CSV table of N, CA and C in Angstrom, one decimal:
chain,number,residue,atom,x,y,z
A,192,UNK,N,174.1,130.1,52.4
A,192,UNK,CA,173.6,130.1,53.8
A,192,UNK,C,173.2,128.7,54.2
A,193,UNK,N,172.7,127.9,53.2
A,193,UNK,CA,172.4,126.5,53.6
A,193,UNK,C,173.6,125.7,54.1
A,194,UNK,N,174.7,126.0,53.6
A,194,UNK,CA,175.9,125.3,54.0
A,194,UNK,C,176.4,125.9,55.4
A,195,UNK,N,176.3,127.2,55.6
A,195,UNK,CA,176.7,127.8,56.8
A,195,UNK,C,175.9,127.3,58.0
A,196,UNK,N,174.6,127.1,57.8
A,196,UNK,CA,173.8,126.7,58.9
A,196,UNK,C,173.9,125.3,59.4
A,197,UNK,N,174.9,124.5,58.8
A,197,UNK,CA,175.2,123.2,59.2
A,197,UNK,C,176.0,123.1,60.5
A,198,UNK,N,176.6,124.2,60.9
A,198,UNK,CA,177.4,124.3,62.1
A,198,UNK,C,176.4,124.3,63.3
A,199,UNK,N,176.5,123.3,64.2
A,199,UNK,CA,175.6,123.2,65.4
A,199,UNK,C,175.9,124.4,66.4
A,200,UNK,N,177.0,125.0,66.3
A,200,UNK,CA,177.3,126.1,67.2
A,200,UNK,C,176.7,127.5,66.7
A,201,UNK,N,176.2,127.4,65.5
A,201,UNK,CA,175.7,128.7,64.9
A,201,UNK,C,176.7,129.2,63.9
A,202,UNK,N,176.3,130.3,63.3
A,202,UNK,CA,177.1,130.9,62.3
A,202,UNK,C,177.0,132.4,62.2
A,203,UNK,N,177.9,133.1,61.5
A,203,UNK,CA,177.9,134.5,61.4
A,203,UNK,C,178.2,134.8,59.9
A,204,UNK,N,177.4,135.6,59.3
A,204,UNK,CA,177.5,136.0,57.9
A,204,UNK,C,177.5,137.5,57.8
A,205,UNK,N,178.5,138.1,57.2
A,205,UNK,CA,178.5,139.6,57.0
A,205,UNK,C,178.5,139.8,55.5
A,206,UNK,N,177.5,140.6,55.0
A,206,UNK,CA,177.4,141.0,53.6
A,206,UNK,C,177.7,142.5,53.5
A,207,UNK,N,178.7,142.8,52.7
A,207,UNK,CA,179.1,144.2,52.6
A,207,UNK,C,178.7,144.8,51.3
A,208,UNK,N,178.0,145.9,51.3
A,208,UNK,CA,177.7,146.6,50.0
A,208,UNK,C,178.8,147.7,49.7
A,209,UNK,N,180.0,147.2,49.5
A,209,UNK,CA,181.2,148.1,49.3
A,209,UNK,C,181.0,149.1,48.2
A,210,UNK,N,180.3,148.8,47.1
A,210,UNK,CA,180.1,149.7,46.0
A,210,UNK,C,179.4,151.0,46.5
A,211,UNK,N,178.6,150.9,47.5
A,211,UNK,CA,177.9,152.0,48.0
A,211,UNK,C,178.9,153.1,48.5
A,212,UNK,N,179.9,152.6,49.3
A,212,UNK,CA,180.9,153.5,49.8
A,212,UNK,C,181.7,154.1,48.7
A,213,UNK,N,182.2,153.3,47.7
A,213,UNK,CA,183.0,153.8,46.6
A,213,UNK,C,182.2,154.9,45.8
A,214,UNK,N,180.9,154.6,45.6
A,214,UNK,CA,180.0,155.5,44.9
A,214,UNK,C,179.9,156.8,45.6
A,215,UNK,N,179.8,156.7,47.0
A,215,UNK,CA,179.7,158.0,47.8
A,215,UNK,C,181.0,158.8,47.7
A,216,UNK,N,182.1,158.2,47.7
A,216,UNK,CA,183.4,158.9,47.6
A,216,UNK,C,183.5,159.6,46.2
A,217,UNK,N,182.9,158.9,45.2
A,217,UNK,CA,183.0,159.5,43.8
A,217,UNK,C,181.8,160.4,43.5
A,218,UNK,N,180.8,160.5,44.4
A,218,UNK,CA,179.6,161.2,44.2
A,218,UNK,C,178.9,160.8,43.0
A,219,UNK,N,178.8,159.5,42.8
A,219,UNK,CA,178.1,158.9,41.6
A,219,UNK,C,176.7,158.5,42.0
A,220,UNK,N,175.7,159.3,41.6
A,220,UNK,CA,174.3,159.1,42.0
A,220,UNK,C,173.8,157.8,41.5
A,221,UNK,N,173.9,157.6,40.2
A,221,UNK,CA,173.3,156.4,39.6
A,221,UNK,C,174.0,155.1,40.2
A,222,UNK,N,175.3,155.1,40.4
A,222,UNK,CA,176.0,154.0,41.0
A,222,UNK,C,175.5,153.7,42.4
A,223,UNK,N,175.3,154.8,43.2
A,223,UNK,CA,174.9,154.6,44.6
A,223,UNK,C,173.5,154.0,44.7
A,224,UNK,N,172.7,154.4,43.8
A,224,UNK,CA,171.3,153.9,43.7
A,224,UNK,C,171.4,152.4,43.3
A,225,UNK,N,172.2,152.1,42.3
A,225,UNK,CA,172.4,150.7,41.9
A,225,UNK,C,172.9,149.8,43.0
A,226,UNK,N,174.0,150.3,43.7
A,226,UNK,CA,174.6,149.5,44.7
A,226,UNK,C,173.6,149.3,45.9
A,227,UNK,N,172.9,150.3,46.2
A,227,UNK,CA,171.9,150.2,47.3
A,227,UNK,C,170.8,149.2,46.9
A,228,UNK,N,170.3,149.3,45.7
A,228,UNK,CA,169.3,148.4,45.2
A,228,UNK,C,169.8,146.9,45.3
A,229,UNK,N,171.0,146.7,44.9
A,229,UNK,CA,171.6,145.3,45.0
A,229,UNK,C,171.7,144.9,46.4
A,230,UNK,N,172.1,145.8,47.3
A,230,UNK,CA,172.3,145.5,48.7
A,230,UNK,C,170.9,145.1,49.3
A,231,UNK,N,169.9,145.8,49.0
A,231,UNK,CA,168.5,145.5,49.5
A,231,UNK,C,168.1,144.2,49.0
A,232,UNK,N,168.4,143.8,47.8
A,232,UNK,CA,168.1,142.5,47.3
A,232,UNK,C,168.8,141.4,48.1
A,233,UNK,N,170.0,141.6,48.5
A,233,UNK,CA,170.7,140.7,49.3
A,233,UNK,C,170.1,140.5,50.7
A,234,UNK,N,169.7,141.6,51.3
A,234,UNK,CA,169.0,141.6,52.6
A,234,UNK,C,167.7,140.9,52.4
A,235,UNK,N,166.9,141.1,51.4
A,235,UNK,CA,165.7,140.4,51.2
A,235,UNK,C,165.9,138.9,51.0
A,236,UNK,N,167.0,138.5,50.4
A,236,UNK,CA,167.3,137.1,50.2
A,236,UNK,C,167.6,136.4,51.6
A,237,UNK,N,168.3,137.1,52.4
A,237,UNK,CA,168.6,136.6,53.7
A,237,UNK,C,167.3,136.5,54.6
A,238,UNK,N,166.5,137.5,54.5
A,238,UNK,CA,165.2,137.4,55.2
A,238,UNK,C,164.3,136.2,54.7
A,239,UNK,N,164.3,136.0,53.4
A,239,UNK,CA,163.5,134.9,52.8
A,239,UNK,C,164.1,133.6,53.3
A,240,UNK,N,165.4,133.5,53.3
A,240,UNK,CA,166.1,132.3,53.8
A,240,UNK,C,165.7,132.0,55.2
A,241,UNK,N,165.8,133.0,56.1
A,241,UNK,CA,165.4,132.9,57.5
A,241,UNK,C,164.0,132.4,57.7
A,242,UNK,N,163.1,132.9,56.9
A,242,UNK,CA,161.7,132.5,57.0
A,242,UNK,C,161.4,131.1,56.5
A,243,UNK,N,162.2,130.6,55.5
A,243,UNK,CA,162.0,129.3,54.9
A,243,UNK,C,162.8,128.2,55.6
A,244,UNK,N,164.0,128.5,56.0
A,244,UNK,CA,164.9,127.4,56.5
A,244,UNK,C,165.2,127.6,58.0
A,245,UNK,N,164.9,128.7,58.6
A,245,UNK,CA,165.2,128.9,60.0
A,245,UNK,C,164.0,129.5,60.7
A,246,UNK,N,164.2,130.4,61.6
A,246,UNK,CA,163.1,131.1,62.2
A,246,UNK,C,163.6,132.4,62.8
A,247,UNK,N,162.8,133.4,63.0
A,247,UNK,CA,163.3,134.6,63.7
A,247,UNK,C,163.6,134.4,65.1
A,248,UNK,N,163.2,133.3,65.7
A,248,UNK,CA,163.6,133.0,67.1
A,248,UNK,C,165.0,132.5,67.2
A,249,UNK,N,165.6,132.1,66.1
A,249,UNK,CA,167.0,131.7,66.1
A,249,UNK,C,167.9,132.4,65.2
A,250,UNK,N,167.4,133.4,64.5
A,250,UNK,CA,168.1,134.2,63.5
A,250,UNK,C,168.1,135.6,63.8
A,251,UNK,N,169.2,136.3,63.8
A,251,UNK,CA,169.3,137.8,64.0
A,251,UNK,C,169.8,138.4,62.7
A,252,UNK,N,169.0,139.3,62.2
A,252,UNK,CA,169.4,140.1,60.9
A,252,UNK,C,169.6,141.5,61.3
A,253,UNK,N,170.8,142.0,61.0
A,253,UNK,CA,171.2,143.4,61.3
A,253,UNK,C,171.6,144.0,60.0
A,254,UNK,N,171.0,145.2,59.7
A,254,UNK,CA,171.3,146.0,58.5
A,254,UNK,C,171.8,147.4,58.9
A,255,UNK,N,173.0,147.7,58.6
A,255,UNK,CA,173.5,149.0,59.0
A,255,UNK,C,174.7,149.4,58.1
A,256,UNK,N,175.4,150.5,58.5
A,256,UNK,CA,176.6,150.9,57.8
A,256,UNK,C,177.6,151.3,58.8
A,257,UNK,N,178.9,151.3,58.5
A,257,UNK,CA,179.9,151.7,59.5
A,257,UNK,C,180.1,153.2,59.4
A,258,UNK,N,179.6,153.9,58.4
A,258,UNK,CA,179.6,155.3,58.3
A,258,UNK,C,178.9,155.8,57.0
A,259,UNK,N,178.6,157.1,57.0
A,259,UNK,CA,178.0,157.7,55.8
A,259,UNK,C,179.1,158.3,54.9
A,260,UNK,N,178.9,158.3,53.6
A,260,UNK,CA,179.9,158.9,52.7
A,260,UNK,C,179.2,159.8,51.7
A,261,UNK,N,179.6,161.0,51.6
A,261,UNK,CA,179.0,161.9,50.5
A,261,UNK,C,178.1,163.0,51.0
A,262,UNK,N,177.6,162.9,52.2
A,262,UNK,CA,176.7,163.9,52.8
A,262,UNK,C,175.7,164.3,51.8
A,263,UNK,N,174.8,163.4,51.4
A,263,UNK,CA,173.8,163.6,50.4
A,263,UNK,C,172.7,164.5,51.0
A,264,UNK,N,172.2,165.5,50.3
A,264,UNK,CA,171.2,166.4,50.7
A,264,UNK,C,170.3,166.7,49.6
A,265,UNK,N,169.2,167.4,49.9
A,265,UNK,CA,168.3,167.9,48.8
A,265,UNK,C,169.2,169.0,48.1
A,266,UNK,N,168.7,169.4,46.9
A,266,UNK,CA,169.6,170.3,46.1
A,266,UNK,C,169.6,171.7,46.6
A,267,UNK,N,170.1,171.9,47.8
A,267,UNK,CA,170.2,173.3,48.3
A,267,UNK,C,171.2,173.2,49.5
A,268,UNK,N,172.4,173.8,49.3
A,268,UNK,CA,173.4,173.8,50.4
A,268,UNK,C,172.9,174.5,51.6
A,269,UNK,N,172.0,175.4,51.5
A,269,UNK,CA,171.6,176.3,52.6
A,269,UNK,C,170.4,175.8,53.3
A,270,UNK,N,169.6,174.9,52.7
A,270,UNK,CA,168.4,174.4,53.2
A,270,UNK,C,168.4,172.9,53.3
A,271,UNK,N,168.7,172.4,54.5
A,271,UNK,CA,168.8,170.9,54.6
A,271,UNK,C,167.4,170.3,54.7
A,272,UNK,N,167.1,169.6,53.6
A,272,UNK,CA,165.8,169.0,53.5
A,272,UNK,C,166.0,167.5,53.0
A,273,UNK,N,164.9,166.7,53.3
A,273,UNK,CA,165.0,165.3,52.8
A,273,UNK,C,165.0,165.3,51.3
A,274,UNK,N,165.5,164.2,50.7
A,274,UNK,CA,165.5,164.0,49.3
A,274,UNK,C,164.1,164.0,48.8
A,275,UNK,N,163.9,164.4,47.6
A,275,UNK,CA,162.6,164.4,47.0
A,275,UNK,C,162.7,164.0,45.5
A,276,UNK,N,161.5,163.9,44.8
A,276,UNK,CA,161.6,163.6,43.4
A,276,UNK,C,161.1,164.8,42.6
A,277,UNK,N,161.7,165.0,41.4
A,277,UNK,CA,161.3,166.0,40.5
A,277,UNK,C,160.0,165.6,39.8
A,278,UNK,N,159.5,166.4,38.9
A,278,UNK,CA,158.3,166.1,38.2
A,278,UNK,C,158.4,164.9,37.3
A,279,UNK,N,159.6,164.5,36.9
A,279,UNK,CA,159.7,163.3,36.1
A,279,UNK,C,159.8,162.0,37.0
A,280,UNK,N,159.9,162.2,38.3
A,280,UNK,CA,160.1,161.1,39.2
A,280,UNK,C,161.5,160.8,39.6
A,281,UNK,N,162.5,161.5,39.0
A,281,UNK,CA,163.9,161.4,39.3
A,281,UNK,C,164.2,161.9,40.7
A,282,UNK,N,165.1,161.3,41.4
A,282,UNK,CA,165.5,161.7,42.8
A,282,UNK,C,166.3,163.0,42.6
A,283,UNK,N,165.9,164.0,43.4
A,283,UNK,CA,166.7,165.3,43.4
A,283,UNK,C,167.7,165.2,44.6
A,284,UNK,N,169.0,165.3,44.4
A,284,UNK,CA,169.9,165.2,45.4
A,284,UNK,C,171.2,166.0,45.1
A,285,UNK,N,171.9,166.3,46.1
A,285,UNK,CA,173.2,167.0,45.9
A,285,UNK,C,174.2,166.4,46.8
A,286,UNK,N,175.4,166.2,46.4
A,286,UNK,CA,176.5,165.7,47.2
A,286,UNK,C,177.2,166.9,47.8
A,287,UNK,N,177.5,166.8,49.1
A,287,UNK,CA,178.1,167.9,49.8
A,287,UNK,C,179.5,167.6,50.3
A,288,UNK,N,180.0,166.3,50.0
A,288,UNK,CA,181.3,165.9,50.4
A,288,UNK,C,181.7,164.7,49.6
A,289,UNK,N,183.0,164.4,49.6
A,289,UNK,CA,183.5,163.1,49.0
A,289,UNK,C,184.2,162.3,50.1
A,290,UNK,N,183.9,162.6,51.3
A,290,UNK,CA,184.5,162.0,52.5
A,290,UNK,C,183.5,161.3,53.3
A,291,UNK,N,184.0,160.5,54.3
A,291,UNK,CA,183.1,160.0,55.3
A,291,UNK,C,182.7,161.1,56.2
A,292,UNK,N,181.5,161.0,56.7
A,292,UNK,CA,180.9,162.1,57.6
A,292,UNK,C,180.5,161.5,58.9
A,293,UNK,N,180.1,162.3,59.8
A,293,UNK,CA,179.6,161.9,61.1
A,293,UNK,C,178.1,161.8,61.1
A,294,UNK,N,177.4,161.8,60.0
A,294,UNK,CA,176.0,161.6,59.9
A,294,UNK,C,175.6,160.3,60.5
A,295,UNK,N,174.4,160.3,61.2
A,295,UNK,CA,173.9,159.0,61.7
A,295,UNK,C,173.5,158.1,60.5
A,296,UNK,N,173.7,156.8,60.7
A,296,UNK,CA,173.3,155.9,59.6
A,296,UNK,C,172.1,155.0,60.2
A,297,UNK,N,171.2,154.5,59.4
A,297,UNK,CA,170.2,153.7,59.9
A,297,UNK,C,170.7,152.4,60.5
A,298,UNK,N,170.0,151.8,61.4
A,298,UNK,CA,170.4,150.6,62.0
A,298,UNK,C,169.1,149.8,62.2
A,299,UNK,N,168.9,148.7,61.5
A,299,UNK,CA,167.7,147.9,61.5
A,299,UNK,C,168.1,146.5,62.1
A,300,UNK,N,167.3,146.0,63.0
A,300,UNK,CA,167.5,144.7,63.6
A,300,UNK,C,166.1,143.9,63.6
A,301,UNK,N,166.2,142.6,63.4
A,301,UNK,CA,165.1,141.8,63.4
A,301,UNK,C,165.5,140.4,63.9
A,302,UNK,N,164.7,139.8,64.8
A,302,UNK,CA,164.9,138.4,65.2
A,302,UNK,C,165.5,138.3,66.6
A,303,UNK,N,166.1,137.1,66.8
A,303,UNK,CA,166.7,136.7,68.1
A,303,UNK,C,167.8,137.7,68.5
A,304,UNK,N,167.6,138.3,69.7
A,304,UNK,CA,168.6,139.2,70.2
A,304,UNK,C,168.4,140.6,69.8
A,305,UNK,N,167.3,140.9,69.0
A,305,UNK,CA,167.1,142.3,68.6
A,305,UNK,C,166.8,143.2,69.7
A,306,UNK,N,166.1,142.7,70.7
A,306,UNK,CA,165.8,143.6,71.9
A,306,UNK,C,167.1,144.1,72.6
A,307,UNK,N,168.1,143.2,72.7
A,307,UNK,CA,169.4,143.6,73.3
A,307,UNK,C,170.0,144.7,72.5
A,308,UNK,N,170.0,144.6,71.2
A,308,UNK,CA,170.6,145.6,70.3
A,308,UNK,C,169.8,146.9,70.4
A,309,UNK,N,168.5,146.8,70.4
A,309,UNK,CA,167.6,148.0,70.5
A,309,UNK,C,167.8,148.7,71.8
A,310,UNK,N,168.1,148.0,72.9
A,310,UNK,CA,168.3,148.6,74.2
A,310,UNK,C,169.6,149.4,74.3
A,311,UNK,N,170.5,149.1,73.4
A,311,UNK,CA,171.8,149.9,73.3
A,311,UNK,C,171.5,151.3,72.8
A,312,UNK,N,170.5,151.5,72.1
A,312,UNK,CA,170.2,152.9,71.6
A,312,UNK,C,169.7,153.8,72.7
A,313,UNK,N,170.6,154.3,73.5
A,313,UNK,CA,170.2,155.0,74.7
A,313,UNK,C,170.6,156.5,74.5
A,314,UNK,N,171.0,156.9,73.4
A,314,UNK,CA,171.3,158.3,73.1
A,314,UNK,C,170.2,158.9,72.3
A,315,UNK,N,170.1,160.2,72.3
A,315,UNK,CA,168.9,160.9,71.6
A,315,UNK,C,169.4,161.9,70.6
A,316,UNK,N,169.0,161.8,69.4
A,316,UNK,CA,169.2,162.8,68.4
A,316,UNK,C,167.9,163.6,68.3
A,317,UNK,N,167.9,164.9,68.3
A,317,UNK,CA,166.7,165.7,68.3
A,317,UNK,C,165.8,165.5,67.0
A,318,UNK,N,166.4,165.2,65.9
A,318,UNK,CA,165.7,165.0,64.7
A,318,UNK,C,165.3,163.5,64.4
A,319,UNK,N,166.2,162.6,64.8
A,319,UNK,CA,165.9,161.2,64.4
A,319,UNK,C,165.6,160.3,65.5
A,320,UNK,N,165.7,160.8,66.8
A,320,UNK,CA,165.3,159.9,67.9
A,320,UNK,C,166.5,159.1,68.4
A,321,UNK,N,166.2,158.0,69.0
A,321,UNK,CA,167.2,157.2,69.7
A,321,UNK,C,168.2,156.7,68.7
A,322,UNK,N,169.4,156.6,69.2
A,322,UNK,CA,170.5,156.0,68.3
A,322,UNK,C,171.6,155.3,69.2
A,323,UNK,N,172.4,154.5,68.6
A,323,UNK,CA,173.5,153.9,69.3
A,323,UNK,C,174.8,154.2,68.5
A,324,UNK,N,175.9,154.3,69.2
A,324,UNK,CA,177.2,154.5,68.6
A,324,UNK,C,177.7,153.1,68.0
A,325,UNK,N,178.2,153.1,66.8
A,325,UNK,CA,178.6,151.9,66.2
A,325,UNK,C,179.7,151.1,67.1
A,326,UNK,N,180.4,151.8,67.9
A,326,UNK,CA,181.4,151.1,68.8
A,326,UNK,C,180.7,150.4,69.9
A,327,UNK,N,179.5,150.8,70.3
A,327,UNK,CA,178.8,150.1,71.3
A,327,UNK,C,178.3,148.8,70.8
A,328,UNK,N,177.8,148.8,69.5
A,328,UNK,CA,177.4,147.5,68.9
A,328,UNK,C,178.6,146.6,68.7
A,329,UNK,N,179.7,147.1,68.3
A,329,UNK,CA,180.9,146.3,68.2
A,329,UNK,C,181.3,145.6,69.5
A,330,UNK,N,181.2,146.4,70.6
A,330,UNK,CA,181.5,145.8,71.9
A,330,UNK,C,180.5,144.7,72.3
A,331,UNK,N,179.3,144.9,71.9
A,331,UNK,CA,178.3,143.8,72.2
A,331,UNK,C,178.6,142.5,71.5
A,332,UNK,N,179.0,142.7,70.2
A,332,UNK,CA,179.3,141.5,69.4
A,332,UNK,C,180.6,140.8,70.0
A,333,UNK,N,181.6,141.6,70.2
A,333,UNK,CA,182.9,141.1,70.7
A,333,UNK,C,182.8,140.5,72.1
A,334,UNK,N,182.2,141.2,73.0
A,334,UNK,CA,182.2,140.8,74.4
A,334,UNK,C,181.1,139.8,74.8
A,335,UNK,N,180.0,139.9,74.1
A,335,UNK,CA,178.8,139.0,74.5
A,335,UNK,C,178.5,137.9,73.6
A,336,UNK,N,178.7,138.1,72.3
A,336,UNK,CA,178.3,137.1,71.3
A,336,UNK,C,179.5,136.4,70.7
A,337,UNK,N,180.6,137.0,70.6
A,337,UNK,CA,181.7,136.4,69.8
A,337,UNK,C,182.7,135.7,70.7
A,338,UNK,N,183.1,136.3,71.8
A,338,UNK,CA,184.1,135.7,72.7
A,338,UNK,C,183.6,134.5,73.4
A,339,UNK,N,184.3,133.4,73.3
A,339,UNK,CA,183.9,132.2,74.1
A,339,UNK,C,184.4,132.3,75.5
A,340,UNK,N,183.5,132.1,76.5
A,340,UNK,CA,183.9,132.3,77.9
A,340,UNK,C,183.9,130.9,78.5
């Protein structure tokens, strides 16, 4: 990141946690936890870099996914509940698919331009609140931030 920020026109960095998707297709619980843990470490490293070498006034951090895979649920196909821990502290979960699903995925933004992204979330899910379609975000990036006019 220290090399990328030498560009006076700014820079774009995408970090992909691809093992999370592969683990979802294979329904591998331990691997998806491991992949997610490593991805969170990468996000924390970017945030630490922004705070040390840049600022949130000139850095935008976005954390999301392009889709959900595996349709993870609590261990009951008939009772959709959040994940929980058993008496030993292990996460109780059940895989309901090996495919991509239409489940909403989290979308986190922080820093410069985050209000613009937040304002795109103009649709409402009864359980999770406001959300945006991933194609809306792609159009923002392509039409407003990426394309030189």
